[in-house]
Coordinates of C-alpha atoms and ligand atoms in Angstrom, one line a residue:
X1 CA -2.3 7.4 -32.5
X2 CA 1.1 7.5 -30.5
X3 CA 2.3 4.4 -28.6
X4 CA 1.3 6.0 -25.1
X5 CA -1.7 6.5 -26.0
X6 CA -2.0 3.0 -27.2
X7 CA -0.9 1.6 -24.3
X8 CA -3.7 3.3 -22.2
X9 CA -6.3 2.7 -24.8
X10 CA -5.7 -0.7 -23.9
X11 CA -8.5 -3.2 -22.2
X12 CA -7.8 -3.1 -18.5
X13 CA -8.4 -6.5 -16.7
X14 CA -6.1 -10.1 -16.2
X15 CA -3.1 -9.5 -19.1
X16 CA -2.5 -6.0 -17.8
X17 CA -2.3 -7.6 -14.6
X18 CA -0.1 -10.3 -15.0
X19 CA 2.0 -8.3 -17.5
X20 CA 2.8 -6.0 -14.8
X21 CA 2.7 -8.2 -11.8
X22 CA 5.9 -10.6 -14.2
X23 CA 7.8 -7.3 -14.0
X24 CA 7.6 -7.1 -10.4
X25 CA 8.0 -9.9 -9.2
X26 CA 9.4 -12.0 -11.9
X27 CA 12.4 -8.5 -13.3
X28 CA 14.3 -11.1 -14.5
X29 CA 12.3 -11.6 -17.2
X30 CA 14.0 -13.9 -20.3
X31 CA 14.9 -12.0 -22.9
X32 CA 14.5 -13.2 -26.6
X33 CA 16.9 -12.8 -29.6
X34 CA 15.2 -10.3 -31.3
X35 CA 15.8 -7.6 -28.1
X36 CA 19.1 -6.9 -29.2
X37 CA 19.0 -6.5 -32.7
X38 CA 18.3 -3.2 -34.0
X39 CA 15.3 -3.9 -36.2
X40 CA 12.2 -3.4 -35.9
X41 CA 10.4 -7.4 -34.7
X42 CA 8.4 -7.9 -38.0
X43 CA 11.5 -6.8 -40.5
X44 CA 13.4 -8.9 -37.9
X45 CA 11.2 -12.3 -38.5
X46 CA 11.0 -11.9 -42.1
X47 CA 14.2 -11.6 -42.3
X48 CA 15.4 -14.7 -40.0
X49 CA 11.9 -17.1 -41.6
X50 CA 13.7 -15.8 -45.3
X51 CA 17.6 -16.6 -44.5
X52 CA 15.9 -20.1 -43.3
X53 CA 13.9 -21.1 -45.6
X54 CA 16.3 -20.2 -48.9
X55 CA 19.0 -22.1 -47.2
X56 CA 16.8 -25.4 -46.4
X57 CA 16.5 -25.4 -49.9
X58 CA 19.7 -24.5 -50.9
X59 CA 21.2 -27.8 -49.1
X60 CA 18.6 -29.6 -50.5
X61 CA 20.3 -28.1 -54.2
X62 CA 23.2 -29.1 -53.3
X63 CA 22.3 -32.5 -51.5
X64 CA 20.5 -33.7 -54.8
X65 CA 23.1 -32.1 -56.5
X66 CA 25.9 -34.8 -54.6
X67 CA 23.0 -38.0 -54.6
X68 CA 23.1 -37.4 -58.6
X69 CA 27.4 -36.6 -59.2
X70 CA 27.5 -39.3 -55.7
X71 CA 30.1 -36.8 -54.1
X72 CA 30.8 -37.8 -50.8
X73 CA 28.2 -35.8 -48.0
X74 CA 30.8 -34.7 -46.0
X75 CA 33.1 -33.0 -48.8
X76 CA 32.0 -29.0 -48.4
X77 CA 32.6 -26.0 -50.5
X78 CA 32.8 -22.3 -48.9
X79 CA 29.0 -22.2 -49.8
X80 CA 27.3 -24.8 -48.2
X81 CA 29.3 -24.2 -44.6
X82 CA 28.1 -20.6 -44.8
X83 CA 24.4 -22.5 -44.9
X84 CA 24.7 -24.5 -42.8
X85 CA 26.1 -21.3 -40.5
X86 CA 23.4 -19.8 -41.8
X87 CA 20.8 -22.4 -41.0
X88 CA 21.9 -22.6 -37.2
X89 CA 21.8 -19.4 -36.4
X90 CA 18.3 -18.6 -37.8
X91 CA 17.3 -22.0 -36.2
X92 CA 18.3 -20.9 -32.5
X93 CA 16.6 -17.3 -33.3
X94 CA 13.3 -18.8 -34.3
X95 CA 13.5 -20.8 -31.3
X96 CA 14.6 -18.3 -29.5
X97 CA 11.3 -16.3 -30.4
X98 CA 8.9 -18.5 -30.5
X99 CA 10.1 -21.2 -28.9
X100 CA 11.1 -20.3 -25.7
X101 CA 7.9 -18.8 -24.6
X102 CA 5.9 -21.9 -25.3
X103 CA 8.1 -24.4 -23.4
X104 CA 8.4 -21.7 -20.7
X105 CA 4.9 -21.5 -20.2
X106 CA 4.8 -26.2 -19.7
X107 CA 7.7 -25.5 -16.8
X108 CA 6.2 -21.8 -15.2
X109 CA 2.0 -22.2 -15.5
X110 CA 1.7 -23.6 -12.2
X111 CA 3.1 -19.9 -11.1
X112 CA 2.0 -18.0 -13.9
X113 CA -0.1 -15.6 -11.6
X114 CA 0.7 -15.8 -8.5
X115 CA -2.3 -13.6 -7.1
X116 CA -5.5 -15.9 -9.3
X117 CA -6.2 -19.1 -7.8
X118 CA -5.3 -22.2 -10.4
X119 CA -9.4 -22.1 -11.5
X120 CA -8.7 -26.6 -11.8
X121 CA -7.2 -26.7 -8.7
X122 CA -9.3 -24.5 -6.5
X123 CA -12.9 -26.8 -7.7
X124 CA -12.0 -28.9 -4.5
X125 CA -11.6 -25.8 -2.0
X126 CA -14.6 -24.0 -3.7
X127 CA -16.7 -25.8 -2.0
X128 CA -15.5 -25.4 1.4
X129 CA -15.3 -21.3 0.2
X130 CA -18.7 -18.9 2.3
X131 CA -17.2 -15.7 0.7
X132 CA -19.8 -16.4 -2.5
X133 CA -21.2 -13.1 -2.0
X134 CA -19.3 -10.2 -4.2
X135 CA -17.9 -7.6 -1.6
X136 CA -20.3 -4.8 -1.7
X137 CA -22.8 -7.6 -0.8
X138 CA -20.6 -9.4 1.7
X139 CA -21.2 -7.1 5.3
X140 CA -22.2 -8.3 8.1
X141 CA -26.3 -7.1 7.8
X142 CA -27.0 -8.0 11.6
X143 CA -25.6 -5.1 12.3
X144 CA -27.0 -1.1 11.3
X145 CA -25.0 0.2 9.0
X146 CA -24.6 4.4 10.1
X147 CA -27.6 5.5 10.2
X148 CA -26.8 8.6 6.9
X149 CA -27.9 11.3 8.1
X150 CA -26.7 14.6 6.5
X151 CA -24.3 12.7 5.0
X152 CA -22.8 15.4 1.5
X153 CA -23.8 12.7 -0.6
X154 CA -20.6 11.4 -3.0
X155 CA -18.1 13.3 -4.9
X156 CA -17.9 11.0 -7.8
X157 CA -14.7 12.7 -10.5
X158 CA -14.3 13.6 -13.4
X159 CA -12.1 12.1 -15.0
X160 CA -11.6 14.3 -18.6
X161 CA -10.2 17.7 -18.7
X162 CA -12.5 20.2 -17.4
X163 CA -13.4 22.4 -19.1
X164 CA -11.9 26.1 -18.9
X165 CA -13.7 27.7 -16.1
X166 CA -16.5 30.5 -17.3
X167 CA -15.7 33.8 -15.5
X168 CA -16.8 37.1 -15.3
X169 CA -15.7 40.5 -15.7
X170 CA -15.4 41.1 -11.5
X171 CA -13.8 37.5 -11.2
X172 CA -11.3 38.9 -13.4
X173 CA -10.8 41.2 -12.3
X174 CA -9.6 39.4 -8.5
X175 CA -7.2 36.9 -11.2
X176 CA -5.7 39.8 -12.3
X177 CA -4.9 41.6 -9.0
X178 CA -3.7 37.5 -7.9
X179 CA -1.4 37.9 -10.6
X180 CA -0.1 41.2 -9.5
X181 CA -0.3 40.5 -5.8
X182 CA -2.5 43.0 -5.3
X183 CA -4.7 40.1 -3.4
X184 CA -3.3 37.9 -1.9
X185 CA -4.1 34.1 -3.3
X186 CA -4.9 32.6 0.6
X187 CA -7.2 35.9 1.1
X188 CA -10.1 34.7 -2.3
X189 CA -12.2 32.3 0.2
X190 CA -13.0 34.9 3.5
X191 CA -12.6 38.1 0.5
X192 CA -15.8 36.4 -1.4
X193 CA -17.2 34.0 0.3
X194 CA -17.9 31.4 -2.5
X195 CA -14.7 28.2 -1.4
X196 CA -15.6 26.6 -5.0
X197 CA -15.5 30.2 -7.4
X198 CA -12.1 30.5 -4.7
X199 CA -10.3 27.4 -6.0
X200 CA -11.5 28.9 -9.4
X201 CA -9.7 31.5 -9.2
X202 CA -7.1 30.9 -7.7
X203 CA -6.0 27.6 -10.2
X204 CA -6.5 31.1 -13.2
X205 CA -3.9 32.9 -11.9
X206 CA -1.5 29.7 -10.6
X207 CA -2.1 29.1 -14.6
X208 CA -1.2 32.9 -15.8
X209 CA 1.4 33.6 -13.3
X210 CA 3.8 29.4 -14.0
X211 CA 2.2 29.8 -17.4
X212 CA 1.5 25.7 -16.9
X213 CA -1.9 24.3 -17.7
X214 CA -3.5 22.3 -14.9
X215 CA -6.0 20.8 -17.5
X216 CA -5.7 17.3 -15.8
X217 CA -6.2 18.2 -12.6
X218 CA -10.1 18.6 -12.0
X219 CA -12.0 21.3 -10.5
X220 CA -15.6 20.3 -10.6
X221 CA -16.9 17.8 -8.8
X222 CA -16.3 18.4 -4.8
X223 CA -17.7 20.1 -2.4
X224 CA -14.9 22.8 -1.4
X225 CA -17.2 23.8 1.7
X226 CA -16.1 21.1 3.3
X227 CA -12.3 21.7 3.8
X228 CA -12.0 25.6 4.1
X229 CA -10.4 25.6 8.1
X230 CA -9.7 21.2 8.0
X231 CA -8.3 20.1 5.4
X232 CA -6.0 21.9 3.0
X233 CA -5.2 25.1 2.3
X234 CA -5.6 26.9 -1.3
X235 CA -7.1 24.3 -3.3
X236 CA -6.9 24.5 -6.9
X237 CA -8.5 21.1 -7.7
X238 CA -7.9 17.6 -6.4
X239 CA -6.2 14.4 -6.9
X240 CA -7.7 11.8 -8.2
X241 CA -6.8 8.3 -6.5
X242 CA -8.8 5.1 -7.3
X243 CA -10.8 2.8 -4.6
X244 CA -10.1 -1.0 -4.7
X245 CA -11.5 -3.4 -3.0
X246 CA -10.3 -6.0 -1.7
X247 CA -12.2 -8.5 0.3
X248 CA -14.0 -9.8 2.5
X249 CA -11.9 -9.7 4.8
X250 CA -13.6 -12.5 7.6
X251 CA -12.4 -10.9 11.2
X252 CA -13.8 -11.2 13.8
X253 CA -16.2 -12.8 12.6
X254 CA -17.9 -10.6 10.2
X255 CA -17.3 -10.0 6.9
X256 CA -16.0 -5.8 6.0
X257 CA -14.7 -4.6 2.5
X258 CA -11.3 -2.9 2.2
X259 CA -11.4 0.4 0.4
X260 CA -8.0 0.8 -0.6
X261 CA -7.1 4.3 -2.4
X262 CA -3.9 3.3 -4.6
X263 CA -2.0 3.7 -8.0
X264 CA -0.3 0.6 -7.3
X265 CA -0.5 -2.0 -9.3
X266 CA -1.3 -5.3 -7.8
X267 CA -1.4 -3.9 -4.6
X268 CA -4.9 -4.4 -4.2
X269 CA -5.6 -7.7 -6.1
X270 CA -2.8 -9.5 -4.0
X271 CA -4.2 -8.0 -0.4
X272 CA -7.7 -10.5 -2.1
X273 CA -5.6 -13.3 -2.3
X274 CA -4.8 -12.9 0.6
X275 CA -8.2 -11.8 2.5
X276 CA -9.4 -14.7 0.3
X277 CA -6.7 -16.6 1.7
X278 CA -8.3 -16.3 5.4
X279 CA -11.6 -16.7 4.2
X280 CA -11.1 -20.5 3.0
X281 CA -9.0 -20.4 6.5
X282 CA -11.9 -19.0 8.7
X283 CA -11.5 -15.9 9.0
X284 CA -8.5 -14.0 11.5
X285 CA -9.2 -13.0 15.0
X286 CA -7.5 -9.5 15.8
X287 CA -6.9 -7.7 20.3
X288 CA -6.5 -4.6 20.8
X289 CA -4.3 -4.3 23.6
X290 CA -4.3 -0.7 24.2
X291 CA -5.7 2.6 22.6
X292 CA -3.6 5.8 23.6
X293 CA -2.5 8.6 21.7
X294 CA 0.1 10.5 22.7
X295 CA 2.3 14.3 23.1
X296 CA 5.7 15.6 24.5
X297 CA 6.4 18.9 24.7
X298 CA 9.4 20.2 26.7
X299 CA 10.5 22.0 29.1
X300 CA 13.7 24.2 30.0
X301 CA 14.3 24.9 33.2
X302 CA 17.9 26.4 34.8
X303 CA 19.0 23.4 36.3
X304 CA 18.6 19.5 36.0
X305 CA 17.9 19.0 39.2
X306 CA 14.4 21.0 38.7
X307 CA 13.5 19.0 35.6
X308 CA 14.0 16.1 37.7
X309 CA 11.7 17.4 40.2
X310 CA 9.1 18.0 37.9
X311 CA 8.9 14.4 36.7
X312 CA 9.1 13.0 39.9
X313 CA 6.6 15.1 40.4
X314 CA 4.2 14.1 37.1
X315 CA 5.3 10.4 37.6
X316 CA 4.0 10.1 41.4
X317 CA 0.7 8.5 41.3
X318 CA -0.9 10.6 44.5
X319 CA -0.2 13.6 42.0
X320 CA -2.7 11.6 39.0
X321 CA -5.9 12.7 39.8
X322 CA -4.9 16.3 39.7
X323 CA -3.6 16.1 36.8
X324 CA -6.0 13.7 35.3
X325 CA -8.6 15.8 35.9
X326 CA -7.0 19.3 34.5
X327 CA -6.6 17.4 31.4
X328 CA -9.6 16.0 30.6
X329 CA -11.2 19.2 30.5
X330 CA -9.7 19.9 27.6
X331 CA -12.7 17.6 25.7
X332 CA -15.7 14.0 26.9
X333 CA -13.7 12.0 24.9
X334 CA -11.1 13.0 26.1
X335 CA -8.9 11.1 29.5
X336 CA -5.4 10.8 30.7
X337 CA -4.0 7.4 30.8
X338 CA 0.1 7.5 31.5
X339 CA 2.2 10.0 31.4
X340 CA 6.1 9.3 30.8
X341 CA 8.8 11.2 31.8
X342 CA 12.4 11.4 30.6
X343 CA 15.5 13.8 31.7
X344 CA 17.6 15.2 28.9
X345 CA 20.2 17.3 31.0
X346 CA 18.1 21.1 32.0
X347 CA 15.1 19.4 29.7
X348 CA 12.2 17.6 30.3
X349 CA 10.6 15.6 28.2
X350 CA 6.7 14.7 28.8
X351 CA 5.2 11.6 26.9
X352 CA 1.4 12.0 28.0
X353 CA -0.8 10.0 26.9
X354 CA -4.4 9.4 26.5
X355 CA -8.0 7.7 25.1
X356 CA -9.7 10.0 22.4
X357 CA -12.9 8.2 22.0
X358 CA -13.1 8.0 18.4
X359 CA -10.8 10.8 16.9
X360 CA -6.9 10.2 15.9
X361 CA -6.9 12.7 18.7
X362 CA -4.1 15.4 18.7
X363 CA -5.6 18.1 18.1
X364 CA -7.3 16.6 21.4
X365 CA -4.7 15.5 23.3
X366 CA -3.1 18.7 22.4
X367 CA -5.3 20.9 23.7
X368 CA -4.9 18.5 27.5
X369 CA -1.3 19.0 27.4
X370 CA -1.7 22.6 27.2
X371 CA -4.0 22.5 30.2
X372 CA -1.1 21.2 32.0
X373 CA 1.2 23.3 30.6
X374 CA -1.0 25.8 32.3
X375 CA -1.7 24.2 35.2
X376 CA 2.3 23.1 35.7
X377 CA 3.0 27.1 35.6
X378 CA 1.3 27.6 39.3
X379 CA 4.0 25.1 41.2
X380 CA 7.0 25.3 38.7
X381 CA 7.2 28.7 37.0
X382 CA 10.9 28.6 36.2
X383 CA 9.4 26.3 33.8
X384 CA 10.7 27.7 30.3
X385 CA 8.4 25.6 27.6
X386 CA 9.6 24.9 24.2
X387 CA 7.1 23.2 22.1
X388 CA 4.0 21.1 23.2
X389 CA 6.1 18.6 20.9
X390 CA 9.4 17.8 21.6
X391 CA 10.1 15.0 19.4
X392 CA 9.1 11.8 22.8
X393 CA 5.5 11.6 21.6
X394 CA 6.7 10.5 18.7
X395 CA 4.3 11.9 15.9
X396 CA 5.1 11.8 11.4
X397 CA 9.1 10.3 12.6
X398 CA 10.4 6.1 13.2
X399 CA 10.8 6.7 16.4
X400 CA 11.6 3.1 18.5
X401 CA 9.2 5.1 21.8
X402 CA 6.0 4.0 19.7
X403 CA 7.5 0.3 18.8
X404 CA 7.9 -0.6 21.9
X405 CA 5.3 2.2 23.7
X406 CA 2.8 2.1 21.1
X407 CA 1.1 5.0 20.0
X408 CA -2.6 4.9 19.1
X409 CA -4.4 1.5 18.9
X410 CA -1.6 -1.9 19.5
X411 CA -3.6 -4.6 17.4
X412 CA -2.0 -7.8 16.8
X413 CA -4.5 -9.9 14.7
X414 CA -3.9 -13.4 13.8
X415 CA -5.3 -16.4 10.9
X416 CA -4.5 -20.3 11.0
X417 CA -4.4 -21.5 7.0
X418 CA -4.6 -24.4 6.5
X419 CA -2.2 -26.0 4.5
X420 CA -4.7 -26.8 1.2
X421 CA -5.3 -23.2 1.1
X422 CA -0.6 -22.5 0.8
X423 CA -0.8 -24.6 -1.2
X424 CA -4.0 -24.0 -3.7
X425 CA -4.1 -19.7 -3.6
X426 CA -0.8 -18.8 -2.2
X427 CA 1.1 -21.6 -4.4
X428 CA 3.8 -22.5 -2.4
X429 CA 3.9 -24.3 0.8
X430 CA 3.8 -23.6 5.2
X431 CA 8.0 -24.7 4.8
X432 CA 9.5 -22.1 2.0
X433 CA 7.1 -19.0 4.3
X434 CA 7.9 -19.9 7.4
X435 CA 11.5 -20.4 6.3
X436 CA 11.3 -16.7 4.4
X437 CA 10.2 -14.8 7.3
X438 CA 12.7 -15.6 9.7
X439 CA 15.6 -15.0 6.6
X440 CA 13.8 -11.9 5.4
X441 CA 11.3 -10.3 7.4
X442 CA 13.4 -11.1 10.8
X443 CA 16.9 -11.9 10.0
X444 CA 17.0 -9.3 7.1
X445 CA 15.4 -6.8 8.6
X446 CA 17.3 -6.8 12.0
X447 CA 20.1 -6.4 10.1
X448 CA 19.1 -3.9 8.3
X449 CA 18.5 -1.9 11.8
X450 CA 15.1 -1.8 10.7
X451 CA 13.0 -0.2 13.3
X452 CA 9.3 -1.4 13.0
X453 CA 10.3 -2.7 9.9
X454 CA 10.5 -6.1 10.3
X455 CA 7.3 -7.0 7.7
X456 CA 7.1 -7.5 3.7
X457 CA 5.2 -4.1 2.8
X458 CA 2.2 -3.1 6.3
X459 CA 2.7 0.3 4.9
X460 CA 1.5 -0.8 1.4
X461 CA -1.9 -1.7 2.3
X462 CA -1.9 0.8 5.6
X463 CA -1.8 3.9 3.4
X464 CA -4.2 2.6 0.6
X465 CA -6.5 2.3 3.3
X466 CA -5.5 5.4 5.5
X467 CA -5.8 7.6 1.7
X468 CA -9.2 5.7 1.3
X469 CA -10.3 6.5 5.1
X470 CA -9.1 10.3 5.4
X471 CA -6.8 9.1 7.9
X472 CA -3.2 11.1 8.2
X473 CA -1.2 9.8 5.2
X474 CA 2.1 10.8 6.8
X475 CA 1.7 8.7 10.5
X476 CA 1.8 6.0 7.7
X477 CA 5.0 6.1 9.4
X478 CA 4.8 4.5 12.7
X479 CA 1.5 3.4 12.3
X480 CA 3.6 0.6 9.8
X481 CA 5.3 -0.5 12.2
X482 CA 5.0 -4.4 12.0
X483 CA 6.0 -7.7 13.3
X484 CA 5.5 -10.3 11.0
X485 CA 4.8 -14.2 12.5
X486 CA 4.9 -17.7 10.5
X487 CA 4.8 -20.5 12.2
X488 CA 4.5 -23.9 11.3
X489 CA 1.3 -25.0 13.0
X490 CA -0.5 -28.4 13.4
X491 CA 2.6 -30.9 12.7
X492 CA 3.6 -28.5 10.4
X493 CA 0.7 -29.0 7.7
X494 CA -0.9 -25.7 9.1
X495 CA 0.5 -22.2 8.6
X496 CA 0.0 -19.5 12.0
X497 CA 0.6 -16.7 10.6
X498 CA 0.2 -13.0 12.3
X499 CA 1.1 -9.2 12.5
X500 CA 1.9 -7.8 15.6
X501 CA 1.0 -3.4 15.2
X502 CA 2.3 -1.2 18.6
X503 CA 0.9 2.0 16.4
X504 CA -1.7 2.3 14.2
X505 CA -3.0 5.9 14.3
X506 CA -7.3 5.6 13.1
X507 CA -10.0 8.0 14.5
X508 CA -13.7 7.8 12.4
X509 CA -14.2 11.3 13.5
X510 CA -12.4 14.7 12.8
X511 CA -9.4 15.8 10.1
X512 CA -10.2 13.8 6.0
X513 CA -13.0 11.8 8.3
X514 CA -15.8 13.8 6.8
X515 CA -15.2 14.2 3.7
X516 CA -17.6 12.4 1.4
X517 CA -15.5 10.6 -0.5
X518 CA -13.5 9.2 2.4
X519 CA -16.6 8.8 4.8
X520 CA -18.4 6.8 2.2
X521 CA -15.4 4.2 2.3
X522 CA -16.0 4.3 6.3
X523 CA -19.2 3.3 5.4
X524 CA -18.4 1.1 3.4
X525 CA -16.6 -0.4 6.9
X526 CA -19.6 0.2 9.0
X527 CA -16.9 2.5 11.2
X528 CA -18.3 6.1 9.8
X529 CA -18.6 8.8 12.3
X530 CA -18.7 8.4 15.9
X531 CA -20.3 5.3 17.8
X532 CA -22.2 6.6 20.2
X533 CA -23.2 4.1 22.1
X534 CA -20.1 3.1 22.8
X535 CA -17.3 6.0 21.5
X536 CA -14.5 4.9 20.6
X537 CA -15.0 1.7 19.3
X538 CA -15.9 3.3 15.5
X539 CA -11.9 4.3 15.6
X540 CA -10.8 0.6 17.6
X541 CA -12.5 -1.2 14.7
X542 CA -11.3 0.7 12.1
X543 CA -7.8 0.0 13.2
X544 CA -9.2 -3.3 13.4
X545 CA -9.6 -3.7 10.1
X546 CA -6.2 -2.3 9.2
X547 CA -4.7 -5.0 11.1
X548 CA -6.8 -7.2 9.4
X549 CA -6.1 -6.4 5.7
X550 CA -2.0 -5.4 7.0
X551 CA -1.8 -10.3 7.2
X552 CA -4.4 -10.6 4.2
X553 CA -1.7 -8.3 2.2
X554 CA 1.3 -10.0 4.1
X555 CA 0.3 -12.9 3.6
X556 CA 0.2 -12.9 -0.3
X557 CA 3.0 -11.3 -0.8
X558 CA 6.1 -13.7 1.0
X559 CA 3.5 -16.1 -0.7
X560 CA 4.8 -14.3 -4.0
X561 CA 8.2 -14.5 -2.7
X562 CA 8.3 -17.4 -1.8
X563 CA 6.6 -19.2 -5.8
X564 CA 9.3 -16.9 -6.8
X565 CA 12.4 -18.4 -5.3
X566 CA 10.8 -21.8 -6.1
X567 CA 11.2 -20.9 -10.3
X568 CA 14.2 -19.0 -9.7
X569 CA 16.0 -23.2 -7.0
X570 CA 13.8 -24.7 -10.3
X571 CA 15.5 -23.3 -12.9
X572 CA 18.8 -23.0 -11.3
X573 CA 19.1 -26.7 -10.8
X574 CA 17.0 -28.0 -14.1
X575 CA 14.5 -30.5 -12.3
X576 CA 11.5 -30.4 -14.0
X577 CA 10.2 -33.4 -13.4
X578 CA 10.5 -32.9 -9.0
X579 CA 8.1 -30.9 -7.5
X580 CA 8.9 -27.5 -7.8
X581 CA 7.8 -26.6 -3.2
X582 CA 10.1 -29.6 -2.8
X583 CA 13.0 -27.8 -4.2
X584 CA 12.4 -24.4 -2.7
X585 CA 12.1 -26.6 1.2
X586 CA 15.3 -28.4 0.4
Ligands
ADP601 P1 -8.5 15.0 15.9 O1 -8.3 15.4 17.8 O2 -8.0 13.5 15.7 O3 -8.2 15.5 15.2 P2 -10.8 16.4 16.5 O4 -9.6 17.3 18.0 O5 -10.0 17.9 14.8 O6 -9.6 15.3 16.1 O7 -11.8 15.9 16.4 C1 -13.2 15.0 16.7 C2 -14.2 16.0 17.0 O8 -15.4 15.2 17.2 C3 -13.8 17.2 19.0 O9 -14.4 18.2 18.4 C4 -15.1 15.9 19.1 O10 -15.7 16.6 20.5 C5 -15.6 15.1 18.9 N1 -16.0 13.8 19.1 C6 -17.9 13.6 18.7 N2 -18.3 12.7 18.7 C7 -16.6 11.9 18.6 C8 -15.8 10.2 19.2 N3 -17.0 9.7 19.6 N4 -15.1 10.6 20.0 C9 -14.1 11.3 19.7 N5 -15.0 13.0 18.9 C10 -16.0 13.2 18.6

């Protein structure tokens, strides 16, 4: 078994978590003397041990000899001087190897594991912890889960390499034809009428043409019919991403177990710690301030005057009703809210905004916009439609228009974290957090010229929840726009934290949300599919959950950073006897 395999074979658990956390958070770990030696560790240790005890023996013998011959002790021979140097060197090495870790373990113990609360310290606070149920059982049962009628069975992903696809002679002929280029790879589904078989044949052809094995990429265990014409073309398998659960997140009086699909170690653990701090402090509250997807086509005229004329026409409230009627024909869920225009010379950008029910809404709004463009051709026949999307929307690109005007759901989420919880769960203090937030998330981001990036790592949580729940991960760009604010409240004892996220683009129908695994994650949150009683409320609730999870993530990472700073200050100024929290806030 090689070294890599041995590492992989190690059981995952707190040890692994802690090791990774230390690399991330404390990347400047203390090097040991042995790190710089070229010999294997055990040989180095044996050498220094032998050296140490030999010189001790030698020096003691010489000492006895000097006493016997009445030679003064300070008169040293060359061999005695060498022995003293060897003693000192081996002592330093042994202290560096065995001693420093012990000393550090005493000094660093309070923040040795930034993600977990100290058990002793937590005893008292846990008395108030009402989250004694496991995550899965923590959902509010008073709200019935959506009926699982024709739900596709949840995919069980396989983690071992899939055995080679057993092909019939006919399959073999098709593979050869694809390899030779006689049969286009993209046409396999329509030709065979069997999506799984098409994927298997395409995969085999790909392996042969590239000469590369796809052994680690599973083929079986996935419903290829479910993605046809919707989610992915020319499939050859699927990538497995582990889903972890953070929570329960106590938000607006309900508990949510938040699924996060990620391969970033510590992310779920950290968010979970944030959820714990929120829960112990009485929960978070969210407000959805706005809900409207946008699409902005670009059209051109022969003069800037004509472009401006269309702008005035579209923004004239007298015309809104007609335009809305035309727009809303696209879907029973699409409802036009506004049209904002921007002129660039002869070109006009019209930013349509509409509600889209439980769908994220890009398809829906595009259809509505197309209806309006067709309608406008009657009064503006000289209008040249250059593109249904002119980037003033703005989709999947960082843009001030989304940050300022919002796109999708605009949500603000807040919580007041008790000072005790900040100290015992987050292992820092209110003052340090507020100061770090001001210098990092506000000033630091301003210095960097950030656009919506006034946060610590909102995109980490947004991406993980998006992937788990079948959202478009590319929309993480603007969905992660977030400003994190922190203030001391209640005479500085407690912490008020908020995240304001103007562009959360989520849906619970359409796109990847109907796939089995993603639908299961939405089901866990109680927001799967369309809400029949109140269309749009599932996607709105999902947006608030995203903001709540981001709040938890911000709280935890900022605390880890603040605590790391404490340790550094502590080490730098050698104030081992002082309260570390006092060092950081000074
Ligand atoms: P998107 O616009 O996000 O790409 P789609 O247009 O692909 O999503 O999917 C939305 C589809 O789901 C539409 O055909 C719409 O009629 C249907 N639908 C059913 N119930 C709802 C609902 N509550 N909200 C929004 N769309 C719904």
